[in-house]
Amino acid sequence: MNEPHPTRPDYEAELRKTGVRITRPRKVILSILSDAGDHPDALEIFKRAVEIDSGISLSTVYRTMKLLEEIGAIHRHAFEGGPSRFEPAGEEHHDHLIDIETGDVIEFHSARIEELQEEIARELGYDIVRHRLELYGRKRRAGRSARGG
Amino acid sequence: MNEPHPTRPDYEAELRKTGVRITRPRKVILSILSDAGDHPDALEIFKRAVEIDSGISLSTVYRTMKLLEEIGAIHRHAFEGGPSRFEPAGEEHHDHLIDIETGDVIEFHSARIEELQEEIARELGYDIVRHRLELYGRKRRAGRSARGG
DNA sequence: AATGCAATTGCAAATCGTTTGCAATTAGAG
DNA sequence: CTCTAATTGCAAACGATTTGCAATTGCATT
Ligand SMILES: [Mn+2]
Ligand SMILES: [Mn+2]
Ligand SMILES: [Zn+2]
Ligand SMILES: [Zn+2]
């Protein structure tokens, strides 16, 4: 076995399938995406890429992100304020909690909320094509008020 | 009686209270916001303003929107794709359903979803400071599949 | 392995929404 | 009416992203 990573999508295969050339810059960017545990923006991806191959340009990062987004291989998130941030599209659907102090992104999922969204849209006569649920918050200060654990 | 509008916030009062000058451009912009039933962007507000007073500049619109946002008089929404869109802050909290075909914005509110968001954040050890819930959809095509009403 | 050409690249310049410096204007306190 | 600080319009700057273009490269073909 020689897949790029365990439980990570095989981007190169996905690309070839779409008739897209596997170039040096793309290889680098794809590997970065594959083992990104976070939600990096284009500039961050570019920095990590330069570390591997100094010849890569920011334009190519942008172009590649757009390409990957179009073929559905990654998701683009436009969180408040900053630039777009990306993540592999492999995982199940989830929404995000953004730590407004650190910028950290925490993933969560609520089947109940998803249902309610559908219900609301239906009542309004709409079909949901996509949605965006983002919670912006800060770590609760360690000061349990009630009988907290 | 001579309030600007029924059930609409009195912006001028709110501004004076903050020690801000009531200028001609501001008066115009404020009146536009007061009776905007939609969620206009800066350029749209600018166009409506020019119709009333041709001397107004787009910069002033932007500056005024920022000012109003800072004192909490309006809310800024960065819906997918387009520029920021604004609305008076008077109403109760609500979220938005955006018609991806027309750009129309429909407001809705779900107490249940709001609760669930709180619950999720709490479990993750966070306090929600603000959130964003946007549904992007299209009008359901009038073709009831099942025993629908 | 060498050829050929379309796909892809890096770079610089362009784009879009928004912000900002600055000199001219104006609100509004005295 | 005076005075000054706040506000304005304008043009130039901005940050993120996209694009035109000539040079390079992947890769299907000999
Ligand atoms: Mn995620
Ligand atoms: Mn609204
Ligand atoms: Zn969701
Ligand atoms: Zn809400």
PDB file of N, CA and C (backbone and C1' of nucleotides) in Angstrom, chain A residues 20-21 23 26 55-57 59-60 63, chain C residues 4-13:
ATOM      1  N   VAL A  20      -7.053  16.535 -15.335  1.00  0.00           N
ATOM      2  CA  VAL A  20      -6.215  17.671 -14.958  1.00  0.00           C
ATOM      3  C   VAL A  20      -4.784  17.180 -14.755  1.00  0.00           C
ATOM      4  N   ARG A  21      -3.852  17.981 -15.203  1.00  0.00           N
ATOM      5  CA  ARG A  21      -2.458  17.565 -15.106  1.00  0.00           C
ATOM      6  C   ARG A  21      -1.896  17.658 -13.695  1.00  0.00           C
ATOM      7  N   THR A  23       0.930  18.539 -11.816  1.00  0.00           N
ATOM      8  CA  THR A  23       2.184  19.274 -11.943  1.00  0.00           C
ATOM      9  C   THR A  23       2.902  19.321 -10.607  1.00  0.00           C
ATOM     10  N   ARG A  26       1.209  21.567  -8.043  1.00  0.00           N
ATOM     11  CA  ARG A  26      -0.032  20.949  -7.565  1.00  0.00           C
ATOM     12  C   ARG A  26       0.247  19.823  -6.597  1.00  0.00           C
ATOM     13  N   GLY A  55       9.832  27.496  -5.619  1.00  0.00           N
ATOM     14  CA  GLY A  55       9.459  28.111  -6.881  1.00  0.00           C
ATOM     15  C   GLY A  55       7.987  28.426  -7.029  1.00  0.00           C
ATOM     16  N   ILE A  56       7.194  27.928  -6.137  1.00  0.00           N
ATOM     17  CA  ILE A  56       5.740  28.095  -6.252  1.00  0.00           C
ATOM     18  C   ILE A  56       5.297  29.536  -6.044  1.00  0.00           C
ATOM     19  N   SER A  57       4.299  29.925  -6.823  1.00  0.00           N
ATOM     20  CA  SER A  57       3.789  31.290  -6.689  1.00  0.00           C
ATOM     21  C   SER A  57       2.427  31.302  -6.021  1.00  0.00           C
ATOM     22  N   SER A  59      -0.105  32.965  -6.956  1.00  0.00           N
ATOM     23  CA  SER A  59      -1.146  32.834  -7.988  1.00  0.00           C
ATOM     24  C   SER A  59      -1.526  31.381  -8.179  1.00  0.00           C
ATOM     25  N   THR A  60      -0.521  30.547  -8.233  1.00  0.00           N
ATOM     26  CA  THR A  60      -0.793  29.133  -8.452  1.00  0.00           C
ATOM     27  C   THR A  60      -1.563  28.533  -7.293  1.00  0.00           C
ATOM     28  N   ARG A  63      -5.037  29.661  -7.859  1.00  0.00           N
ATOM     29  CA  ARG A  63      -5.635  28.939  -8.984  1.00  0.00           C
ATOM     30  C   ARG A  63      -5.968  27.509  -8.606  1.00  0.00           C
TER      31      ARG A  63
ATOM     32  P    DG C   4       8.441  18.650 -33.759  1.00  0.00           P
ATOM     33  O5'  DG C   4       7.116  18.616 -32.892  1.00  0.00           O
ATOM     34  C5'  DG C   4       6.137  17.607 -33.159  1.00  0.00           C
ATOM     35  C4'  DG C   4       4.833  18.022 -32.515  1.00  0.00           C
ATOM     36  C3'  DG C   4       4.563  19.530 -32.604  1.00  0.00           C
ATOM     37  O3'  DG C   4       3.195  19.720 -32.919  1.00  0.00           O
ATOM     38  C1'  DG C   4       4.683  18.851 -30.318  1.00  0.00           C
ATOM     39  P    DC C   5       2.639  21.199 -33.214  1.00  0.00           P
ATOM     40  O5'  DC C   5       1.470  21.334 -32.158  1.00  0.00           O
ATOM     41  C5'  DC C   5       0.756  20.182 -31.706  1.00  0.00           C
ATOM     42  C4'  DC C   5       0.196  20.437 -30.322  1.00  0.00           C
ATOM     43  C3'  DC C   5      -0.242  21.897 -30.084  1.00  0.00           C
ATOM     44  O3'  DC C   5      -1.469  21.870 -29.418  1.00  0.00           O
ATOM     45  C1'  DC C   5       1.211  21.218 -28.379  1.00  0.00           C
ATOM     46  P    DA C   6      -2.413  23.185 -29.451  1.00  0.00           P
ATOM     47  O5'  DA C   6      -3.488  22.823 -28.329  1.00  0.00           O
ATOM     48  C5'  DA C   6      -3.742  21.461 -28.003  1.00  0.00           C
ATOM     49  C4'  DA C   6      -3.656  21.273 -26.488  1.00  0.00           C
ATOM     50  C3'  DA C   6      -4.416  22.333 -25.693  1.00  0.00           C
ATOM     51  O3'  DA C   6      -5.053  21.701 -24.603  1.00  0.00           O
ATOM     52  C1'  DA C   6      -2.137  22.373 -25.070  1.00  0.00           C
ATOM     53  P    DA C   7      -5.847  22.489 -23.506  1.00  0.00           P
ATOM     54  O5'  DA C   7      -4.896  22.370 -22.228  1.00  0.00           O
ATOM     55  C5'  DA C   7      -4.539  21.075 -21.744  1.00  0.00           C
ATOM     56  C4'  DA C   7      -3.636  21.230 -20.527  1.00  0.00           C
ATOM     57  C3'  DA C   7      -4.213  22.103 -19.418  1.00  0.00           C
ATOM     58  O3'  DA C   7      -3.875  21.464 -18.196  1.00  0.00           O
ATOM     59  C1'  DA C   7      -2.159  23.009 -20.157  1.00  0.00           C
ATOM     60  P    DT C   8      -4.237  22.052 -16.813  1.00  0.00           P
ATOM     61  O5'  DT C   8      -2.961  22.916 -16.443  1.00  0.00           O
ATOM     62  C5'  DT C   8      -1.745  22.241 -16.199  1.00  0.00           C
ATOM     63  C4'  DT C   8      -0.670  23.244 -15.883  1.00  0.00           C
ATOM     64  C3'  DT C   8      -1.005  24.239 -14.768  1.00  0.00           C
ATOM     65  O3'  DT C   8      -0.115  23.987 -13.690  1.00  0.00           O
ATOM     66  C1'  DT C   8       0.042  25.307 -16.615  1.00  0.00           C
ATOM     67  P    DT C   9      -0.118  24.925 -12.404  1.00  0.00           P
ATOM     68  O5'  DT C   9       1.035  25.968 -12.756  1.00  0.00           O
ATOM     69  C5'  DT C   9       2.375  25.488 -12.791  1.00  0.00           C
ATOM     70  C4'  DT C   9       3.291  26.604 -13.227  1.00  0.00           C
ATOM     71  C3'  DT C   9       3.282  27.787 -12.269  1.00  0.00           C
ATOM     72  O3'  DT C   9       4.454  27.746 -11.481  1.00  0.00           O
ATOM     73  C1'  DT C   9       3.149  28.467 -14.585  1.00  0.00           C
ATOM     74  P    DG C  10       4.552  28.632 -10.182  1.00  0.00           P
ATOM     75  O5'  DG C  10       5.183  29.978 -10.745  1.00  0.00           O
ATOM     76  C5'  DG C  10       6.506  29.978 -11.249  1.00  0.00           C
ATOM     77  C4'  DG C  10       6.841  31.366 -11.765  1.00  0.00           C
ATOM     78  C3'  DG C  10       6.702  32.477 -10.727  1.00  0.00           C
ATOM     79  O3'  DG C  10       7.829  33.340 -10.871  1.00  0.00           O
ATOM     80  C1'  DG C  10       5.271  32.928 -12.573  1.00  0.00           C
ATOM     81  P    DC C  11       8.169  34.433  -9.796  1.00  0.00           P
ATOM     82  O5'  DC C  11       7.727  35.781 -10.508  1.00  0.00           O
ATOM     83  C5'  DC C  11       8.165  36.049 -11.857  1.00  0.00           C
ATOM     84  C4'  DC C  11       7.298  37.129 -12.452  1.00  0.00           C
ATOM     85  C3'  DC C  11       6.906  38.245 -11.483  1.00  0.00           C
ATOM     86  O3'  DC C  11       7.613  39.435 -11.820  1.00  0.00           O
ATOM     87  C1'  DC C  11       5.087  37.575 -12.865  1.00  0.00           C
ATOM     88  P    DA C  12       7.372  40.801 -10.954  1.00  0.00           P
ATOM     89  O5'  DA C  12       6.372  41.622 -11.904  1.00  0.00           O
ATOM     90  C5'  DA C  12       6.404  41.414 -13.319  1.00  0.00           C
ATOM     91  C4'  DA C  12       5.246  42.149 -13.937  1.00  0.00           C
ATOM     92  C3'  DA C  12       4.874  43.452 -13.235  1.00  0.00           C
ATOM     93  O3'  DA C  12       4.477  44.405 -14.208  1.00  0.00           O
ATOM     94  C1'  DA C  12       3.057  41.945 -13.081  1.00  0.00           C
ATOM     95  P    DA C  13       3.965  45.866 -13.672  1.00  0.00           P
ATOM     96  O5'  DA C  13       2.440  45.876 -14.138  1.00  0.00           O
ATOM     97  C5'  DA C  13       2.073  45.308 -15.402  1.00  0.00           C
ATOM     98  C4'  DA C  13       0.582  45.139 -15.442  1.00  0.00           C
ATOM     99  C3'  DA C  13      -0.182  46.355 -14.907  1.00  0.00           C
ATOM    100  O3'  DA C  13      -1.302  46.587 -15.740  1.00  0.00           O
ATOM    101  C1'  DA C  13      -0.820  44.424 -13.711  1.00  0.00           C
TER     102       DA C  13
END
